[in-house]
XYZ file of C-alpha atoms in Angstrom:
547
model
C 16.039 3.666 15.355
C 14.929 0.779 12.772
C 11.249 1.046 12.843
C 10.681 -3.231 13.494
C 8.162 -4.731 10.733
C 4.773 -6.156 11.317
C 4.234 -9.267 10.883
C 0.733 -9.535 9.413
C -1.675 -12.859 10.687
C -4.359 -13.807 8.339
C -6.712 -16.621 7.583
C -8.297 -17.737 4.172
C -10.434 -15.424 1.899
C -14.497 -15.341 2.521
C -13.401 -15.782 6.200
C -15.531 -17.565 8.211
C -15.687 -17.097 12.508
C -12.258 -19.289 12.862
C -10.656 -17.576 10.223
C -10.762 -14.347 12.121
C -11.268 -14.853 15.960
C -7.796 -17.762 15.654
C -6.334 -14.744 13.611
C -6.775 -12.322 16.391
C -6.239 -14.595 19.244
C -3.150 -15.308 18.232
C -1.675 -11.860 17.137
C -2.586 -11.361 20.696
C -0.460 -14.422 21.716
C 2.228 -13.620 19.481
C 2.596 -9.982 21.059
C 2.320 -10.841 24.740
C 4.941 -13.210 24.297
C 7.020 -10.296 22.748
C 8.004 -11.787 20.121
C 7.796 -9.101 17.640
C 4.888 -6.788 16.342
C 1.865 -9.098 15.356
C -1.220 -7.422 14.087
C -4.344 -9.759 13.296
C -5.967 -9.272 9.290
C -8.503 -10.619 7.398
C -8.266 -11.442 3.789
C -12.342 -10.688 3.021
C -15.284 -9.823 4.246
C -16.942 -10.290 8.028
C -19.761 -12.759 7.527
C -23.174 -12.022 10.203
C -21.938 -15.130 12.388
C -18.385 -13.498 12.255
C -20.272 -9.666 12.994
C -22.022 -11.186 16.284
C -19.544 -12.398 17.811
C -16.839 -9.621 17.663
C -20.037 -7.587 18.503
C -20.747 -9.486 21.414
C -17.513 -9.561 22.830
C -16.542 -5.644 22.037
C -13.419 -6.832 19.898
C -12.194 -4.764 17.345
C -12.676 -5.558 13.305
C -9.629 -7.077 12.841
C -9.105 -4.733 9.337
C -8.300 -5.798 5.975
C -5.690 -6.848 3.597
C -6.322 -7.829 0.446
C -2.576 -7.936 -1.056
C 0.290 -9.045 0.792
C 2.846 -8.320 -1.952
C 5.930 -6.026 -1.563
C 4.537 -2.348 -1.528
C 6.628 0.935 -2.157
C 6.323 1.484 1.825
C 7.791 -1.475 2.409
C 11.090 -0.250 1.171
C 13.462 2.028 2.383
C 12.399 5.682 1.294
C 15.127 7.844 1.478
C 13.935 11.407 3.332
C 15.285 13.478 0.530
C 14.685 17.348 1.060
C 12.347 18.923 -1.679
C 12.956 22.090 -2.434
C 10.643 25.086 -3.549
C 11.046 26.527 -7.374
C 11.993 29.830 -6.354
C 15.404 28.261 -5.413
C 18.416 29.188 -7.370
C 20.599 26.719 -9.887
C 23.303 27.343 -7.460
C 21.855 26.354 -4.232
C 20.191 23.386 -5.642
C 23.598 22.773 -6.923
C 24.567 23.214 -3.695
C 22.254 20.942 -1.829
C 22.944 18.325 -4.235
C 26.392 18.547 -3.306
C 26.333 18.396 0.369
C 23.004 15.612 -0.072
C 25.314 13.647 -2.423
C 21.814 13.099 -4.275
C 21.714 13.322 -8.116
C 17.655 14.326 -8.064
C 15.683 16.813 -5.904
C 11.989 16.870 -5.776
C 10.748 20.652 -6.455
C 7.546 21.045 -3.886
C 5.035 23.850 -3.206
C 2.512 23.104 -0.578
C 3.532 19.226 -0.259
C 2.463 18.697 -3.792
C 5.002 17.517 -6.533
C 5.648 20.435 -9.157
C 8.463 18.972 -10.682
C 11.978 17.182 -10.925
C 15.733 19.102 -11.072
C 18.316 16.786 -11.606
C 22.617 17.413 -11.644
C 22.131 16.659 -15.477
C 19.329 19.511 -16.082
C 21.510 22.494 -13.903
C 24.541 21.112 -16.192
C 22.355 21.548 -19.104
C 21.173 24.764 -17.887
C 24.758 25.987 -17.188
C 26.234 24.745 -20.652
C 23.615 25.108 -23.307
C 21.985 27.927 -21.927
C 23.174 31.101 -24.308
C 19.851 33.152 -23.807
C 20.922 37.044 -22.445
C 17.461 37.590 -21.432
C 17.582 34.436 -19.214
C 16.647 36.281 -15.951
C 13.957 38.227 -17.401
C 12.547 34.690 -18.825
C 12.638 32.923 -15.794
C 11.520 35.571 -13.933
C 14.350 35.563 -11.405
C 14.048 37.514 -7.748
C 16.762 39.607 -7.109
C 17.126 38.048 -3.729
C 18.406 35.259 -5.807
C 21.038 37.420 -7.547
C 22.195 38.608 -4.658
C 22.202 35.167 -2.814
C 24.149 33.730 -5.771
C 26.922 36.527 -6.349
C 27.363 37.493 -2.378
C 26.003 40.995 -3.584
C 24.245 43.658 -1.676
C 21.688 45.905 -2.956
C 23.024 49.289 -2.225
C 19.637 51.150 -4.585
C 16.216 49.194 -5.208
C 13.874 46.812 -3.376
C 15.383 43.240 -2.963
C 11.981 41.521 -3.279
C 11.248 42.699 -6.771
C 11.678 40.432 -9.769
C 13.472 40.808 -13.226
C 11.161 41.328 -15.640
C 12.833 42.591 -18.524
C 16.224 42.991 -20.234
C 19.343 41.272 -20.924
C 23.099 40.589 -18.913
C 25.478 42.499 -20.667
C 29.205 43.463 -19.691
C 29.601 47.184 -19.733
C 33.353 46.791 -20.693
C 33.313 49.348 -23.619
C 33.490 52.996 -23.038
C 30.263 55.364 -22.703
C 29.801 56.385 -26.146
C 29.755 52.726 -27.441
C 27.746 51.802 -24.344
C 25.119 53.263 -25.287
C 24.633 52.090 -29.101
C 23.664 48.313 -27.318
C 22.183 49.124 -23.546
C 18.520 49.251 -23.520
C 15.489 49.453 -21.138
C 15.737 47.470 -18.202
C 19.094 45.816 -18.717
C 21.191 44.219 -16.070
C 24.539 45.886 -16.657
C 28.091 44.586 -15.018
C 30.461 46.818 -14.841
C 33.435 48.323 -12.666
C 34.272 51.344 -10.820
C 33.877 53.811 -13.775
C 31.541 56.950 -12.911
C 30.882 57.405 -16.971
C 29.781 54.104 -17.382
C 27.201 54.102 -14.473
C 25.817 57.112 -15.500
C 25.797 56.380 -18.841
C 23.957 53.017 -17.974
C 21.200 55.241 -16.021
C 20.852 57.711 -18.588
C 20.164 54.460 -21.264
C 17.098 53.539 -18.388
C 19.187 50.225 -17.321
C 16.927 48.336 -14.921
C 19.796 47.325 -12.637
C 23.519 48.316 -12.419
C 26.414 45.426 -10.946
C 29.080 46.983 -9.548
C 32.069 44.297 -9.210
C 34.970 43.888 -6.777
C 32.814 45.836 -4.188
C 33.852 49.111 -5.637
C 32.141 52.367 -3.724
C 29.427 54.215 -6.037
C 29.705 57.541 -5.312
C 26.324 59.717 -4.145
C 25.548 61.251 -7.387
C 25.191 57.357 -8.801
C 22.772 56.639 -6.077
C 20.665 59.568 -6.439
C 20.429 59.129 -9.784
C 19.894 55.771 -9.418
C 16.549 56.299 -6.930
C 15.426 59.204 -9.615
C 15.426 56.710 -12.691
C 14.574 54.081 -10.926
C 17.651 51.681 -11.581
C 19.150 49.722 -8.424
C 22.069 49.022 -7.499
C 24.151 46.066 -6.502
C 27.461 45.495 -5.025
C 29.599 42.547 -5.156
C 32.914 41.321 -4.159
C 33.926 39.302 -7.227
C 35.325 40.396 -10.441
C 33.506 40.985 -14.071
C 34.566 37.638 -14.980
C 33.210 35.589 -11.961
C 29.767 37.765 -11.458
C 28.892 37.560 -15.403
C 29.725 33.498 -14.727
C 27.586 33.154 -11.906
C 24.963 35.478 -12.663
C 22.726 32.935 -14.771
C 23.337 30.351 -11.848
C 20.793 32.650 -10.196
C 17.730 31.800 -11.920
C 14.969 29.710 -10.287
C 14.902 25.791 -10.518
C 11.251 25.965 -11.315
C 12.229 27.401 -14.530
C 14.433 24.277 -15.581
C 13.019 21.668 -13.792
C 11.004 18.549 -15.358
C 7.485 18.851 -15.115
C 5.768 16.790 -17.814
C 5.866 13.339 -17.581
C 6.655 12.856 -14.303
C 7.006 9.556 -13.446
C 6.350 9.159 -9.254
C 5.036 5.999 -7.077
C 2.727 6.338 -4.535
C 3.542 4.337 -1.131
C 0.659 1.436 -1.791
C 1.662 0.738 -5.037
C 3.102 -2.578 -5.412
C 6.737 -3.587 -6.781
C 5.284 -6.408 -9.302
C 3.303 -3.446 -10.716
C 6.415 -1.060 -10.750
C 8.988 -3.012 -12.368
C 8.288 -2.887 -15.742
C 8.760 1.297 -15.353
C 12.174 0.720 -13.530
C 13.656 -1.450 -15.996
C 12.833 1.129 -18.747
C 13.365 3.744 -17.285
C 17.240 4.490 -16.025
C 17.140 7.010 -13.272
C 18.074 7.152 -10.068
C 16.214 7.828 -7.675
C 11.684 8.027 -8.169
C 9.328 10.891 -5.837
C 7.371 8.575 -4.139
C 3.856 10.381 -2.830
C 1.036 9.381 0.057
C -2.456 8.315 -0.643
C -3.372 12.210 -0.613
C -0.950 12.735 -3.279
C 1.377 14.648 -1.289
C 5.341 14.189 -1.267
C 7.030 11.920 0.891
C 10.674 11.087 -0.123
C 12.779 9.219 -2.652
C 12.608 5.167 -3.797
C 16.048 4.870 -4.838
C 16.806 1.399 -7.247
C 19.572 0.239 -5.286
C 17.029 -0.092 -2.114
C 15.645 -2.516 -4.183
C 18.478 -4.512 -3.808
C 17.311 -4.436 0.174
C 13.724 -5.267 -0.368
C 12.238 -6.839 2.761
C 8.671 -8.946 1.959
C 5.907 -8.892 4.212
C 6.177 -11.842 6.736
C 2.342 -13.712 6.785
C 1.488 -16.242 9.181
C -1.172 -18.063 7.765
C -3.952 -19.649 10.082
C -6.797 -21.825 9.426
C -5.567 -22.740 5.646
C -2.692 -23.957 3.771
C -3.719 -23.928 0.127
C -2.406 -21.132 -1.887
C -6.229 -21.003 -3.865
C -7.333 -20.301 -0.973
C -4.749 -17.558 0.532
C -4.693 -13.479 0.163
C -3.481 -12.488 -3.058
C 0.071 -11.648 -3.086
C 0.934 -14.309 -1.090
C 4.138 -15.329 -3.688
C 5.450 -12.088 -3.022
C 5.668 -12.456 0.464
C 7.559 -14.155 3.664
C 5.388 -17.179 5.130
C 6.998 -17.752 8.643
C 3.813 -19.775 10.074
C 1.531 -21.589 9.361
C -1.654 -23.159 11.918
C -3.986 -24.807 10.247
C -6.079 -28.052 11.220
C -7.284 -28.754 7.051
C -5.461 -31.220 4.915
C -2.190 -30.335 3.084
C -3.157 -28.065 0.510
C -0.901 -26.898 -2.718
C 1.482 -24.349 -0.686
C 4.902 -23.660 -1.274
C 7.821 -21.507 0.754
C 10.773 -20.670 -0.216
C 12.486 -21.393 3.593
C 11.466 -23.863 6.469
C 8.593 -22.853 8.255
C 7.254 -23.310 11.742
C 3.724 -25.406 10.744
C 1.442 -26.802 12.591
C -1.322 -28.970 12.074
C -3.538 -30.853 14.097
C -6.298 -33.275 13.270
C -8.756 -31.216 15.205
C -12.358 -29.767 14.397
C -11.289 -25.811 14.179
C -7.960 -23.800 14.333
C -8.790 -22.068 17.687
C -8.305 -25.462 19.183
C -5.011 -25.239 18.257
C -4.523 -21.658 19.478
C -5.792 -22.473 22.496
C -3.491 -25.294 23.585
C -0.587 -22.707 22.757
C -2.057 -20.346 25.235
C -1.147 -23.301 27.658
C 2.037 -24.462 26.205
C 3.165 -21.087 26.811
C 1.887 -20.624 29.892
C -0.087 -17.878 29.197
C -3.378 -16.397 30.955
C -6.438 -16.093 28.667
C -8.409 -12.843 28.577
C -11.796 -13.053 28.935
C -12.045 -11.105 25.160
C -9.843 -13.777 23.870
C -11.585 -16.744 25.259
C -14.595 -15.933 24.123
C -13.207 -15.489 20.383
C -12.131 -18.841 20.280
C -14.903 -20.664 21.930
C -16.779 -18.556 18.912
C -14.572 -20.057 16.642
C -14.809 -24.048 18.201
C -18.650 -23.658 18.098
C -18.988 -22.356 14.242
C -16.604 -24.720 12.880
C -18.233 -27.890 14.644
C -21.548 -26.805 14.353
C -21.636 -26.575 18.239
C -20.110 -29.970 18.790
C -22.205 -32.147 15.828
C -19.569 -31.973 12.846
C -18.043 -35.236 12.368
C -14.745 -33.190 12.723
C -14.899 -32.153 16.360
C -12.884 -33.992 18.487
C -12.485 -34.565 22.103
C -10.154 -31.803 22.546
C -12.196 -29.071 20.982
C -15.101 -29.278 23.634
C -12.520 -29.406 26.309
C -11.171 -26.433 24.912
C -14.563 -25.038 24.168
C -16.112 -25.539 28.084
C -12.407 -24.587 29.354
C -12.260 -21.166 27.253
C -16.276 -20.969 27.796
C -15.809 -20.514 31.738
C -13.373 -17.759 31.318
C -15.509 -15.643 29.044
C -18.613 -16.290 31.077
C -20.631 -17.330 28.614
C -23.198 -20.647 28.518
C -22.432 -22.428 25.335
C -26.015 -23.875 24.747
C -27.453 -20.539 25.304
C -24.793 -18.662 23.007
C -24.480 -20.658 20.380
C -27.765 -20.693 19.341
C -27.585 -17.100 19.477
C -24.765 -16.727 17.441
C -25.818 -19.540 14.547
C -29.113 -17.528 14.355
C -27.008 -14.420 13.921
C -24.897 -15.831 10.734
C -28.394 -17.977 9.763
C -30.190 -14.507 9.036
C -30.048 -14.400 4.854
C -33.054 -12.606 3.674
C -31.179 -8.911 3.546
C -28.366 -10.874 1.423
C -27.532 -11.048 -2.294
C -27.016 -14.634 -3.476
C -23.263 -13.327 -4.231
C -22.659 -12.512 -0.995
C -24.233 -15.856 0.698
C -22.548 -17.975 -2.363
C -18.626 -15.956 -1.370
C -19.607 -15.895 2.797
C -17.659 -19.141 3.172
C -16.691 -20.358 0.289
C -12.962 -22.447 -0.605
C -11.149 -23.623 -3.305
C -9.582 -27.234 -4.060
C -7.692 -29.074 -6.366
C -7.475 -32.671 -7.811
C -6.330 -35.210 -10.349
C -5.660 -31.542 -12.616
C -9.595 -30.262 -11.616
C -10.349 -27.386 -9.746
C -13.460 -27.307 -7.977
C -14.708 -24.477 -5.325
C -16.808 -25.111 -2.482
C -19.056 -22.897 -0.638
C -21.357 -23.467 2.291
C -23.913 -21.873 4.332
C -25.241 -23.063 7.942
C -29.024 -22.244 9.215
C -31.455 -23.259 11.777
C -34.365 -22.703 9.925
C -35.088 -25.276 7.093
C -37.511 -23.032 5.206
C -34.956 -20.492 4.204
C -32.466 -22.768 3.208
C -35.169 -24.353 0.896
C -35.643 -20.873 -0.719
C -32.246 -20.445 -0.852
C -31.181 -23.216 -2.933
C -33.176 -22.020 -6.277
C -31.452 -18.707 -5.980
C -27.806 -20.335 -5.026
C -28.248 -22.223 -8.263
C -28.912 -19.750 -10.900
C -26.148 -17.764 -9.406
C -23.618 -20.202 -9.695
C -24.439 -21.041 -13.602
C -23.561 -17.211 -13.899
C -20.033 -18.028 -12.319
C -19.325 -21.186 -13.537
C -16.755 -20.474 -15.442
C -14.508 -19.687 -12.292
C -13.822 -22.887 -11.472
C -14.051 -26.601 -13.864
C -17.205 -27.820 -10.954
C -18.568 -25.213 -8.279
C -20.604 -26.973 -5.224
C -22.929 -25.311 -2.498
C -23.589 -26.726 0.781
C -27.043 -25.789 2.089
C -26.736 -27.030 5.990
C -29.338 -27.677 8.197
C -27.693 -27.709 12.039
C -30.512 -28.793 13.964
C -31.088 -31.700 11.304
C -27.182 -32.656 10.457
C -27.746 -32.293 6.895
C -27.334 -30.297 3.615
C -28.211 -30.284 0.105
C -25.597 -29.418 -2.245
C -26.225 -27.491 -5.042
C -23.702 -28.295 -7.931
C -22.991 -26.719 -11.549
C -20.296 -27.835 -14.121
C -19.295 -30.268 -16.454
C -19.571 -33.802 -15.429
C -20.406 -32.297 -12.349
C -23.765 -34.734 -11.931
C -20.911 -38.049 -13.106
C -18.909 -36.440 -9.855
C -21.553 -36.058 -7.441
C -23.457 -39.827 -8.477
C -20.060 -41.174 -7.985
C -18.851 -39.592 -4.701
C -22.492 -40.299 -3.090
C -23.462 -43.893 -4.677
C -26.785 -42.204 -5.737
C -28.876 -40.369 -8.499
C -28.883 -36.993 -7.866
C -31.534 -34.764 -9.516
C -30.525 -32.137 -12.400
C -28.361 -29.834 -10.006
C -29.050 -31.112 -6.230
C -29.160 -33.785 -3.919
C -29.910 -34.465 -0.460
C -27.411 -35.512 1.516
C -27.966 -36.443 5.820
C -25.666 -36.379 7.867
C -23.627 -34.117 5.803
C -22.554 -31.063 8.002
C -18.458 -30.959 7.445
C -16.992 -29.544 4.347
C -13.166 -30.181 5.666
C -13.810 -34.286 6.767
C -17.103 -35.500 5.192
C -17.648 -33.581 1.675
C -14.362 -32.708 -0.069
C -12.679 -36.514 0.581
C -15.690 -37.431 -0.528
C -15.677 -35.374 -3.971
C -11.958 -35.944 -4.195
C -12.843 -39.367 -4.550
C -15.304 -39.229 -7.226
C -13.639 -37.000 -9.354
C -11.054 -40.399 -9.797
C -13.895 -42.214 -10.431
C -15.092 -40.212 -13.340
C -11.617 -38.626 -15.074
């Protein structure tokens, strides 16, 4: 049965609390609705806030994904048999056949030792004119005998050909022996002089054809000098023919330059190799190296992308990498209509409300669907980070119904929690100024500029005022990432921030955006606690001004 696809749901990278807890409520959602396999992801790492509250409420990290493009495992790979290099031409002939497969993987303890394709056995078969070809390849007998239908009447069947050459011993005795030497692999008929005449020359193995009877003598001569003996049903003609078909694959097979995918590597990265290179069918392996099956090119042709719904964003800066390559089917977002394209109408929704777990919640009652009390307390999580428990110019009556409704169910008090939670994400002193600078951070466009936009909340003023010096001479490392780069420092108990800024003509922006003077890289700004509706309108707007 067709294994059915995940569909992968995933907020913005540097998530922040609403990113991940809308993610996972509604991959829960999505699955008790049954309407497919929905498994919640995050595109970066957990912020402290974000830590706290999955903490809190025993959920599960929600695991990450930072590449949504087409991987190798996302195609069809084909459960082609590998076979060991001890095999014979002939049964790997064989295989092929009845496989209708052109390549065969050669394995030996589910590691990849080598490629035998229908062209290298034809090779093999046609310019192949070595005698000593067993002796080379070191060939078992048990092959010999698999590949002719022979019996070993004298000798041990395990043992392997170490020496001599296949010769026809067509002439008579006395010309035999001018040209049989040690350890030869002689086929001949039923002719009593010729046997003994091949054990007398110390022949390593005698090949009696059209399952002729060797009489007693032969045999006990045979066991004295140490020659075996085989019997087989087909003629001189068809046993010299099929004699070489015996030797082992490993022999033959393709070893250098082996050109195999492993199952996470993606098809962007891949291409290049299968347009230059024309075969078939590729070994693909597992992340421990081990073999797995075939990637054939024509499943290509049948590629399925990974299907994304997107929550809490809609601007492709601001989505996982990869996300070209894949399938958007959703998107629930409450931001401003980013820069996002599909390729095929999507369900979206957006609503002019303070977080995306808002949102999530009223689906819960669209669809008539009970809350956990897990669930409820992820998104009254989320409702309380993104509108600073209730102060951000963007909260709306319908997130703190949502927030008291969902609040009740999880059992929580929301003055009591929150404060908990914001001192939880507000702890910085063990951080880097990378990681504070990348914990929430976004990325925007306008009139051709690109500007990024990071932010940090905190209950205690004091740390965010020995915060800012650091902030700042991080971001003149990095600001070549983006044309202006902007930090808000937030105070919640205050409802303000100073913003940090670096770039050209980044002052001109900031003076015109705030009808003030800012000093050489900051500014003060109260009442300034909302990223989404207060600050990027605002910079949006001076960055007219000034270009």
């Amino acid at each position: 049965m067709h294994k059915e696809r995940t569909v992968y749901i995933i907020g913005h990278k540097n998530p922040d609390t609403d990113s991940i807890c809308s993610a996972i409520a509604y991959a829960e959602l999505k699955n008790r609705l049954k309407e497919g396999n929905f498994a919640a992801k995050r595109a970066g790492e957990i912020n402290n806030e974000t830590k706290f509250v999955l903490e809190y409420f025993d959920v599960t990290d929600p695991g990450f994904l930072g590449h949504v493009g087409t991987q190798v495992r996302d195609i069809t790979i084909k459960s082609t048999p590998s076979i060991s290099r001890e095999l014979s031409l002939k049964k790997a002939w064989n295989t092929m056949r009845d496989l209708g497969d052109a390549t065969m993987p050669v394995v030996q303890d589910g590691k990849l030792e080598g490629i035998i394709s229908v062209k290298d056995i034809a090779t093999a078969n046609m310019d192949v004119y070595e005698t000593h070809i067993l002796a080379m390849s070191h060939t078992k007998y048990t092959n010999i005998l698999d590949t002719i239908d022979g019996k070993m009447i004298i000798g041990d069947e395990g043992e392997i050909v170490t020496k001599g050459k296949i010769l026809i011993g067509a002439a008579n005795p006395d010309l035999l022996e001018s040209y049989i030497e040690e350890g030869d692999i002689v086929i001949t008929g039923n002719r009593f002089e010729s046997q003994l005449c091949c054990i007398e020359m110390k022949a390593g193995c005698i090949v009696v054809c059209m399952g002729a009877p060797v009489s007693k003598t032969i045999q006990k001569l045979a066991v004295e000098n140490n020659c075996k003996i085989i019997s087989t049903p087909h003629d001189t003609y068809m046993t010299a023919r099929l004699m070489s078909q015996s030797t082992p694959v490993g022999y033959f097979m393709r070893k250098e330059g082996l050109i195999a995918f492993h199952k996470d590597d993606f098809i962007s990265d891949i291409k290049s190799v299968l347009s230059k290179i024309r075969h078939r069918d590729f070994p693909v392996l597992d992340q421990d190296g081990n073999y797995c099956g075939m990637l054939s090119r024509r499943s290509l042709l049948d590629m399925e992308k990974k299907k994304i719904i997107l929550v809490d964003h809609n601007e492709k800066t601001q989505a996982v990498d990869g996300i070209d390559e894949a399938e958007i089917i959703e998107i629930i977002d409450h931001h401003r209509l980013g820069s996002l394209e599909t390729a095929m109408p999507v369900y979206f929704r957006n609503q002019p409300v303070g977080c995306t777990a808002t949102i999530i919640y009223g689906m819960y009652r669209e669809n008539g669907v009970e809350i956990e009390p897990k669930v409820a307390g992820l998104l009254c999580s989320a409702i309380l980070s993104d509108t600073l428990m209730f102060r951000s110019p963007t909260c709306t009556q319908k997130d703190r119904e949502a927030a008291e409704a969902v609040a009740k169910i999880a059992g929580i008090e929301i003055q009591e929690y929150a404060e908990k939670m914001f001192r939880a994400g507000s702890s910085l002193g063990d951080k880097a100024p990378q990681e504070i600078f990348y914990q929430d951070f976004k990325k925007f466009s306008g009139s051709g500029l690109t500007f990024g936009v990071g932010q940090i909340s905190s209950l205690d003023q004091e740390e965010l005022s020995q915060l800012r010096a650091k902030i700042a001479l991080y971001m003149e490392s990095i600001k070549g990432s983006c044309d202006v780069l902007f930090f808000l420092l937030t105070n919640i108990l205050t409802e303000s921030s100073e913003l940090v800024f670096v770039g050209d003509k980044a002052k001109d922006i900031v003076d015109a955006a705030f009808c003030g003077t800012a000093e050489e890289n900051w500014i003060y700004l109260p009442g300034m606690v909302s990223r989404k509706k207060q600050f990027v309108p605002k910079i949006l707007n001076g960055i007219q001004q000034v270009l």
